[in-house]
Coordinates of C-alpha atoms in Angstrom, one line a residue:
E1 CA 277.3 12.9 262.9
Q2 CA 274.1 10.8 263.3
R3 CA 272.0 13.9 262.9
K4 CA 273.9 15.0 259.8
N5 CA 273.5 11.5 258.3
Y6 CA 269.8 11.6 258.9
A7 CA 269.5 15.0 257.3
R8 CA 271.6 14.0 254.3
D9 CA 270.4 10.4 253.7
S10 CA 266.7 11.3 254.2
V11 CA 266.4 13.2 251.0
S12 CA 269.5 12.3 248.9
S13 CA 268.1 8.9 248.0
I14 CA 264.7 10.2 246.9
S15 CA 263.0 7.2 248.4
E16 CA 259.4 7.0 249.3
T17 CA 260.3 7.3 253.0
S18 CA 262.0 10.5 254.2
Q19 CA 263.4 11.1 257.7
Y20 CA 264.2 14.4 259.5
H21 CA 265.8 15.1 262.8
V22 CA 263.4 17.2 264.9
E23 CA 262.9 18.3 268.5
H24 CA 259.5 17.7 269.9
L25 CA 258.6 21.0 271.8
T26 CA 255.1 20.3 273.2
T27 CA 251.7 18.9 272.4
F28 CA 248.5 20.9 273.2
V29 CA 244.9 19.7 273.0
L30 CA 242.8 22.1 270.9
D31 CA 240.0 23.1 273.1
R32 CA 237.8 26.2 272.9
K33 CA 237.5 26.4 276.7
E34 CA 241.2 26.8 277.0
A35 CA 241.3 29.4 274.2
M36 CA 243.3 27.0 272.1
I37 CA 241.8 26.8 268.7
T38 CA 244.5 27.7 266.1
V39 CA 248.2 27.2 265.5
D40 CA 248.7 30.8 266.5
D41 CA 247.1 30.1 269.9
G42 CA 249.6 27.3 270.3
I43 CA 252.6 29.5 269.4
R44 CA 251.4 32.1 271.8
K45 CA 251.3 29.5 274.6
L46 CA 254.6 28.1 273.6
K47 CA 256.2 31.6 274.0
L48 CA 254.7 31.9 277.5
L49 CA 256.1 28.5 278.5
D50 CA 259.5 29.3 277.0
A51 CA 259.6 32.6 279.0
K52 CA 259.1 30.6 282.2
G53 CA 261.7 27.9 281.1
K54 CA 259.1 25.2 280.9
V55 CA 259.7 24.0 277.3
W56 CA 261.5 20.7 277.4
T57 CA 262.7 19.6 273.9
Q58 CA 263.0 15.9 273.0
D59 CA 265.1 14.7 270.1
M60 CA 263.5 12.3 267.7
I61 CA 263.1 11.4 264.0
L62 CA 260.0 12.5 262.0
Q63 CA 259.4 10.1 259.2
V64 CA 257.2 10.7 256.2
D65 CA 255.9 8.0 253.8
D66 CA 253.0 7.5 251.5
K67 CA 250.7 6.3 254.3
A68 CA 251.6 8.2 257.5
V69 CA 253.8 10.6 259.4
S70 CA 255.5 8.8 262.3
L71 CA 257.8 9.7 265.2
V72 CA 260.8 7.4 265.9
D73 CA 263.0 7.2 268.9
L74 CA 266.5 8.4 267.9
E75 CA 268.3 5.7 270.0
S76 CA 266.2 2.6 270.0
K77 CA 264.6 3.3 266.5
N78 CA 261.3 2.3 268.0
E79 CA 258.2 3.9 266.6
L80 CA 256.7 6.3 269.2
E81 CA 253.7 7.7 267.3
N82 CA 252.0 7.0 264.0
F83 CA 249.7 9.6 262.4
P84 CA 248.0 8.2 259.3
L85 CA 247.8 10.9 256.6
S86 CA 244.0 10.8 256.8
T87 CA 244.2 11.9 260.5
I88 CA 246.3 15.0 259.7
Q89 CA 243.8 17.9 259.7
H90 CA 246.4 20.7 259.2
C91 CA 250.1 21.1 258.7
Q92 CA 251.9 24.5 258.9
A93 CA 255.4 25.9 259.1
V94 CA 255.9 28.8 261.5
M95 CA 259.2 30.7 260.9
N96 CA 261.0 33.2 263.2
A97 CA 258.0 33.6 265.5
C98 CA 260.0 33.1 268.8
N99 CA 263.2 31.6 270.1
Y100 CA 262.2 28.5 268.2
N101 CA 262.7 29.9 264.7
S102 CA 261.7 26.9 262.5
I103 CA 258.5 25.3 263.9
L104 CA 256.5 22.6 262.2
A105 CA 252.9 22.4 263.5
L106 CA 250.8 19.3 263.0
I107 CA 247.1 19.1 264.0
C108 CA 246.0 15.4 264.2
K109 CA 242.8 13.7 265.2
E110 CA 242.3 10.0 265.5
P111 CA 238.7 8.7 265.1
T112 CA 238.8 7.7 268.8
Q113 CA 239.7 11.3 270.0
N114 CA 237.1 13.9 271.0
K115 CA 239.5 16.8 270.4
P116 CA 242.5 17.2 268.0
D117 CA 246.1 17.4 269.2
L118 CA 248.5 20.2 268.1
H119 CA 252.1 18.9 268.0
L120 CA 254.9 21.5 267.7
F121 CA 258.4 20.6 266.5
Q122 CA 261.6 22.6 266.1
C123 CA 263.3 21.8 262.8
D124 CA 267.0 22.8 262.6
E125 CA 268.7 20.3 260.2
I126 CA 266.1 20.8 257.5
K127 CA 263.8 23.8 257.7
A128 CA 260.2 23.4 258.7
T129 CA 259.0 24.9 255.4
L130 CA 260.6 22.0 253.5
I131 CA 259.2 19.3 255.9
H132 CA 255.8 21.0 255.6
D133 CA 256.1 20.7 251.8
D134 CA 257.0 17.0 252.0
I135 CA 254.0 16.2 254.3
E136 CA 251.5 18.3 252.2
S137 CA 252.7 16.6 249.0
A138 CA 252.2 13.1 250.7
I139 CA 248.7 14.1 251.7
S140 CA 247.9 15.4 248.2
D141 CA 249.2 12.2 246.5
S142 CA 247.3 10.1 249.1
K143 CA 244.0 11.9 248.2
S144 CA 244.6 11.8 244.4
G145 CA 245.9 8.2 244.4
K146 CA 249.0 9.2 242.3
Q147 CA 252.6 9.3 243.4
K148 CA 253.7 12.3 241.4
K149 CA 253.7 15.5 243.5
R150 CA 255.8 14.1 246.4
L151 CA 258.8 12.9 244.3
E152 CA 259.1 16.4 242.8
T153 CA 259.0 17.9 246.3
L154 CA 261.7 15.5 247.6
R155 CA 264.0 16.5 244.6
M156 CA 263.4 20.1 245.5
I157 CA 264.2 19.5 249.2
S158 CA 267.4 17.6 248.2
K159 CA 268.6 20.6 246.2
A160 CA 267.7 23.0 249.0
D161 CA 269.5 20.9 251.6
S162 CA 272.8 21.1 249.7
A163 CA 272.7 24.9 249.8
I164 CA 272.4 25.3 253.6
P165 CA 274.9 28.0 254.8
P166 CA 277.4 27.1 257.5
P167 CA 276.8 28.1 261.1
P168 CA 278.4 31.3 262.4
R169 CA 282.0 30.9 263.5
A170 CA 282.2 33.4 266.3
P171 CA 280.8 32.3 269.7
A172 CA 277.9 34.2 271.2
P173 CA 278.9 37.3 273.2
V174 CA 279.2 36.8 277.0
P175 CA 276.8 39.0 278.9
P176 CA 278.4 41.6 281.2
G177 CA 278.6 41.0 284.9
T178 CA 280.8 41.7 287.9
I179 CA 283.2 39.1 289.2
T180 CA 281.2 38.6 292.4
Q181 CA 277.9 38.1 290.7
V182 CA 276.5 34.6 290.8
D183 CA 273.4 34.2 288.6
V184 CA 271.3 31.8 290.6
R185 CA 268.2 33.8 291.5
S186 CA 266.3 32.7 288.5
R187 CA 266.9 29.0 289.2
V188 CA 266.1 29.0 292.9
A189 CA 262.4 29.3 292.4
A190 CA 262.2 26.3 290.2
W191 CA 264.2 24.1 292.7
S192 CA 262.1 25.4 295.6
A193 CA 258.8 24.7 293.8
W194 CA 260.0 21.1 293.0
A195 CA 261.1 20.5 296.5
S196 CA 257.7 21.5 298.0
E197 CA 255.7 18.7 296.2
Q198 CA 289.5 17.8 294.9
G199 CA 292.5 16.6 297.2
E200 CA 294.3 18.2 300.0
Y201 CA 296.3 21.0 298.4
E202 CA 295.0 24.0 300.5
K203 CA 298.2 24.5 302.5
H204 CA 300.3 24.8 299.4
R205 CA 297.6 27.0 297.8
Q206 CA 297.5 29.4 300.8
Y207 CA 301.3 29.7 300.6
H208 CA 301.2 30.6 296.9
E209 CA 298.3 33.0 297.4
Q210 CA 300.4 35.1 299.7
E211 CA 302.7 35.7 296.8
E212 CA 299.8 36.6 294.4
T213 CA 299.0 40.2 293.4
A214 CA 295.5 41.6 293.8
E215 CA 295.0 41.2 290.0
M216 CA 295.9 37.5 290.1
I217 CA 293.5 36.9 293.0
A218 CA 290.7 38.8 291.2
A219 CA 291.3 36.6 288.1
R220 CA 291.1 33.4 290.1
I221 CA 287.9 34.5 291.8
D222 CA 286.4 35.5 288.5
R223 CA 287.3 32.1 287.0
D224 CA 285.9 30.2 290.0
V225 CA 282.7 32.2 289.8
Q226 CA 282.4 31.3 286.1
I227 CA 282.9 27.6 286.8
L228 CA 280.4 27.8 289.6
N229 CA 277.7 29.3 287.3
H230 CA 278.3 26.6 284.7
I231 CA 278.0 23.9 287.4
L232 CA 274.7 25.5 288.6
D233 CA 273.5 25.6 285.0
D234 CA 274.2 21.9 284.5
I235 CA 272.6 20.9 287.8
E236 CA 269.5 23.0 287.0
Y237 CA 269.3 21.4 283.5
F238 CA 269.5 17.9 285.0
V239 CA 266.9 18.7 287.7
T240 CA 264.5 20.0 285.1
K241 CA 265.1 16.8 283.1
L242 CA 264.1 14.7 286.1
Q243 CA 261.1 16.9 286.7
K244 CA 259.9 16.6 283.1
A245 CA 260.4 12.8 283.2
A246 CA 258.4 12.6 286.4
E247 CA 255.6 14.7 284.9
A248 CA 255.4 12.5 281.8
F249 CA 255.5 9.3 284.0
A250 CA 252.6 10.6 286.1
E251 CA 250.5 11.5 283.0
L252 CA 251.2 8.1 281.5
S253 CA 250.2 6.3 284.7
K254 CA 247.0 8.4 284.8
R255 CA 246.1 7.5 281.2
K256 CA 246.8 3.8 281.8
K257 CA 244.4 3.8 284.8
T258 CA 241.5 5.3 282.9
K259 CA 242.1 3.3 279.7
K260 CA 239.9 0.3 279.0
N261 CA 242.1 -1.5 276.5
K262 CA 245.8 -2.1 276.3
K263 CA 246.2 -0.5 272.9
K264 CA 248.6 2.5 272.8
G265 CA 246.7 5.7 272.7
P266 CA 247.6 8.9 270.8
G267 CA 250.5 10.7 272.4
E268 CA 251.6 7.8 274.6
G269 CA 254.7 7.0 272.6
V270 CA 256.1 10.5 273.1
L271 CA 255.2 10.4 276.8
T272 CA 256.9 7.0 277.2
L273 CA 260.1 8.5 275.7
R274 CA 259.8 11.6 277.9
A275 CA 259.2 9.5 281.0
K276 CA 262.5 7.6 280.5
P277 CA 265.0 8.5 283.4
P278 CA 268.5 9.7 282.5
P279 CA 271.3 7.0 282.4
P280 CA 273.3 6.3 285.6
D281 CA 276.4 8.1 284.3
E282 CA 274.4 11.3 284.1
F283 CA 273.4 11.0 287.8
V284 CA 277.1 10.4 288.7
D285 CA 278.2 13.5 286.7
C286 CA 275.5 15.5 288.5
F287 CA 276.7 14.3 292.0
Q288 CA 280.3 15.2 291.0
K289 CA 279.2 18.7 290.1
F290 CA 277.4 19.1 293.5
K291 CA 280.7 18.2 295.2
H292 CA 282.8 20.5 293.0
G293 CA 280.2 23.2 293.6
F294 CA 280.6 22.9 297.4
N295 CA 284.4 23.1 297.1
L296 CA 284.1 26.3 295.0
L297 CA 281.7 27.8 297.5
A298 CA 284.1 27.2 300.3
K299 CA 286.8 29.0 298.3
L300 CA 284.5 31.9 297.4
K301 CA 282.9 32.3 300.8
F302 CA 284.7 35.7 301.4
H303 CA 284.3 36.9 297.9
I304 CA 280.6 36.6 296.8
Q305 CA 277.4 38.1 298.1
N306 CA 273.7 38.5 297.0
P307 CA 273.5 35.5 297.3
S308 CA 276.3 34.6 299.6
A309 CA 278.2 31.2 299.6
A310 CA 276.1 30.1 302.6
D311 CA 272.9 31.0 300.8
L312 CA 274.0 28.9 297.8
V313 CA 274.8 25.9 300.0
H314 CA 271.2 26.0 301.2
F315 CA 270.0 26.4 297.6
L316 CA 272.0 23.4 296.4
F317 CA 270.7 21.0 299.1
T318 CA 267.2 21.3 297.6
P319 CA 268.1 19.8 294.2
L320 CA 270.6 17.4 295.9
H321 CA 267.8 16.0 298.1
M322 CA 265.6 15.6 295.0
V323 CA 268.4 13.8 293.0
V324 CA 269.2 11.5 295.9
Q325 CA 265.5 10.6 296.3
T326 CA 265.2 10.0 292.6
T327 CA 268.0 7.4 292.8
G328 CA 266.1 5.6 295.6
G329 CA 268.4 6.7 298.4
P330 CA 272.0 7.6 299.1
E331 CA 273.6 4.4 297.7
L332 CA 274.6 5.8 294.3
A333 CA 275.8 9.2 295.6
S334 CA 277.9 7.4 298.2
T335 CA 279.9 5.6 295.5
V336 CA 280.9 9.0 293.9
L337 CA 284.5 9.4 295.3
S338 CA 286.0 12.1 293.1
P339 CA 286.2 15.0 293.7
L340 CA 286.7 14.7 297.5
L341 CA 285.5 17.6 299.5
T342 CA 288.5 19.6 300.9
K343 CA 289.0 20.1 304.6
D344 CA 288.0 23.7 304.2
T345 CA 284.8 22.7 302.5
I346 CA 283.9 20.2 305.2
D347 CA 284.5 22.8 307.9
F348 CA 282.4 25.3 306.0
L349 CA 279.5 22.9 305.5
R350 CA 279.6 21.9 309.2
Y351 CA 279.3 25.5 310.1
T352 CA 276.6 26.3 307.5
V353 CA 274.1 23.4 307.0
T354 CA 270.8 23.1 308.9
S355 CA 270.1 19.9 310.9
E356 CA 268.0 18.5 308.1
E357 CA 270.7 19.3 305.4
G358 CA 273.3 17.8 307.8
Q359 CA 271.4 14.6 308.0
L360 CA 271.3 14.3 304.2
W361 CA 275.0 15.2 303.9
M362 CA 276.0 12.6 306.5
S363 CA 273.9 9.9 304.9
L364 CA 276.1 10.2 301.8
G365 CA 279.0 8.5 303.6
D366 CA 282.8 8.9 303.7
S367 CA 283.2 10.0 300.1
W368 CA 281.3 13.2 301.0
T369 CA 282.4 13.7 304.6
K370 CA 286.2 12.8 304.6
A371 CA 289.0 14.9 303.3
R372 CA 292.0 13.4 301.5
A373 CA 294.2 13.2 304.7
E374 CA 291.6 10.9 306.2
W375 CA 291.9 8.3 303.4
P376 CA 294.8 5.8 303.2
K377 CA 297.8 7.2 301.2
D378 CA 297.7 4.3 298.8
H379 CA 293.9 4.7 298.1
F380 CA 293.6 5.9 294.5
I381 CA 291.4 8.9 294.2
P382 CA 290.7 9.6 290.4
P383 CA 291.4 13.2 289.4
Y384 CA 288.3 15.2 288.6
V385 CA 288.1 17.4 285.4
P386 CA 284.6 18.8 285.0
R387 CA 282.9 18.5 281.6
F388 CA 280.1 20.9 280.9
R389 CA 277.0 20.2 278.8
N390 CA 277.5 23.2 276.4
G391 CA 281.2 22.4 275.9
W392 CA 282.4 25.4 277.8
E393 CA 286.0 25.3 279.3
P394 CA 287.3 27.5 282.1
P395 CA 289.5 30.4 280.9
L396 CA 293.3 30.0 281.4
L397 CA 294.7 32.5 283.9
N398 CA 297.0 34.9 282.0
F399 CA 299.9 35.2 284.5
M400 CA 302.9 33.1 285.7
G401 CA 301.7 29.8 286.8
A402 CA 299.0 29.4 284.2
P403 CA 301.0 27.0 282.0
K404 CA 301.6 25.0 285.2
E405 CA 297.9 24.9 285.9
Q406 CA 297.3 23.8 282.3
E407 CA 300.0 21.1 282.6
L408 CA 298.4 19.9 285.9
N409 CA 295.0 19.6 284.2
H410 CA 296.5 17.7 281.3
L411 CA 298.4 15.5 283.8
A412 CA 295.2 14.9 285.7
E413 CA 293.3 13.9 282.5
S414 CA 296.1 11.5 281.4
V415 CA 296.3 9.9 284.9
A416 CA 292.5 9.4 284.8
N417 CA 292.7 8.0 281.3
V418 CA 295.5 5.5 282.3
A419 CA 293.5 4.5 285.3
E420 CA 290.5 3.9 283.2
Q421 CA 292.5 1.9 280.7
Q422 CA 294.0 -0.3 283.5
R423 CA 290.5 -0.8 284.9
K424 CA 289.2 -1.9 281.5
Q425 CA 292.1 -4.3 280.9
E426 CA 291.6 -5.8 284.4
M427 CA 287.9 -6.3 283.7
K428 CA 288.7 -7.9 280.3
R429 CA 291.2 -10.2 282.0
L430 CA 288.7 -11.2 284.7
S431 CA 285.9 -11.8 282.2
S432 CA 288.2 -14.0 280.0
E433 CA 289.3 -16.0 283.0

């Protein structure tokens, strides 16, 4: 809603200041030695980075007025960068050149800079061609000293914006794959490179599984593999987020050491935003997904290979170690109670982990090392219903018992909601007292 409002309000009012929701892709220094001279060179390098999964987008607002183009933090509304119109050497829209199909390229050079910067933005809400026209008209008016061309351009953008077609209704097709295939090979390298610098219901489950047909078992395995892949995707996304924040922080620290004055240099606003660590609830969500992932691997240990469940346990301990280190130690992870590891999972991990992995696992405390039976019966363990970043939900199993499973999920959610409401009311009562 916030994005839509920015897109609509920015041009409907025909004010002298327009705002566009954009995603900052990357910034390159234009340098002949690096074979980086033109916008085309930048797009070529962007494609290479994208192919390696090294493009990290950052949401922000691009603001245009009669004096400058500025970048504004979406949440805090703080100005990150300010490019006076006189410092913009070139502005260009690049459409359908790669996965990013609506790129705005800005080449800027402050008087204090030796070499210009090339900033690349993906523009989804309002196309790059329209934002390009807005910036070019602002530059033209600034040079001529008349406020004429830009108002006409803003009217044109306003009309064009109202004619944007709706997004496609059908979801993207799911790529084919076998039920035992777990797509993790591509993400293992990234984790390794970075490293170098639910309750006790198993007995009942086993009883029911004896009554299940081969088709039912295959459907359950397929579903669990799909959930596992989405968990791995979300963990990978979060780990990359931490990595990019650390890189930005290191670059920012390096610049501050070499800088003579305290004035903010070009590009430092974007770096400051990129260096901001994720909020604590995202760390908790990630730890919950590690635990749920271990539970799934214990269930799938006889059903997946290349890589096997044991291989995946070792793979997961690499990012787990990194996320624990990022939070300053095991304290935060040890507070993540739900989901509890099952007895089967704990036995599986004891048998699988290396001594180093075992030390990390044990350091996380009872909430990671004790099954439900070892906790007091009256100790409330909140139910865990995973939520995925892309909105994906596990498929319902199309056989007897599926409605029951759906009811259990809904019941788990409602219990969790009631518990949360009670907690909030208790906090409210305590604070008022």
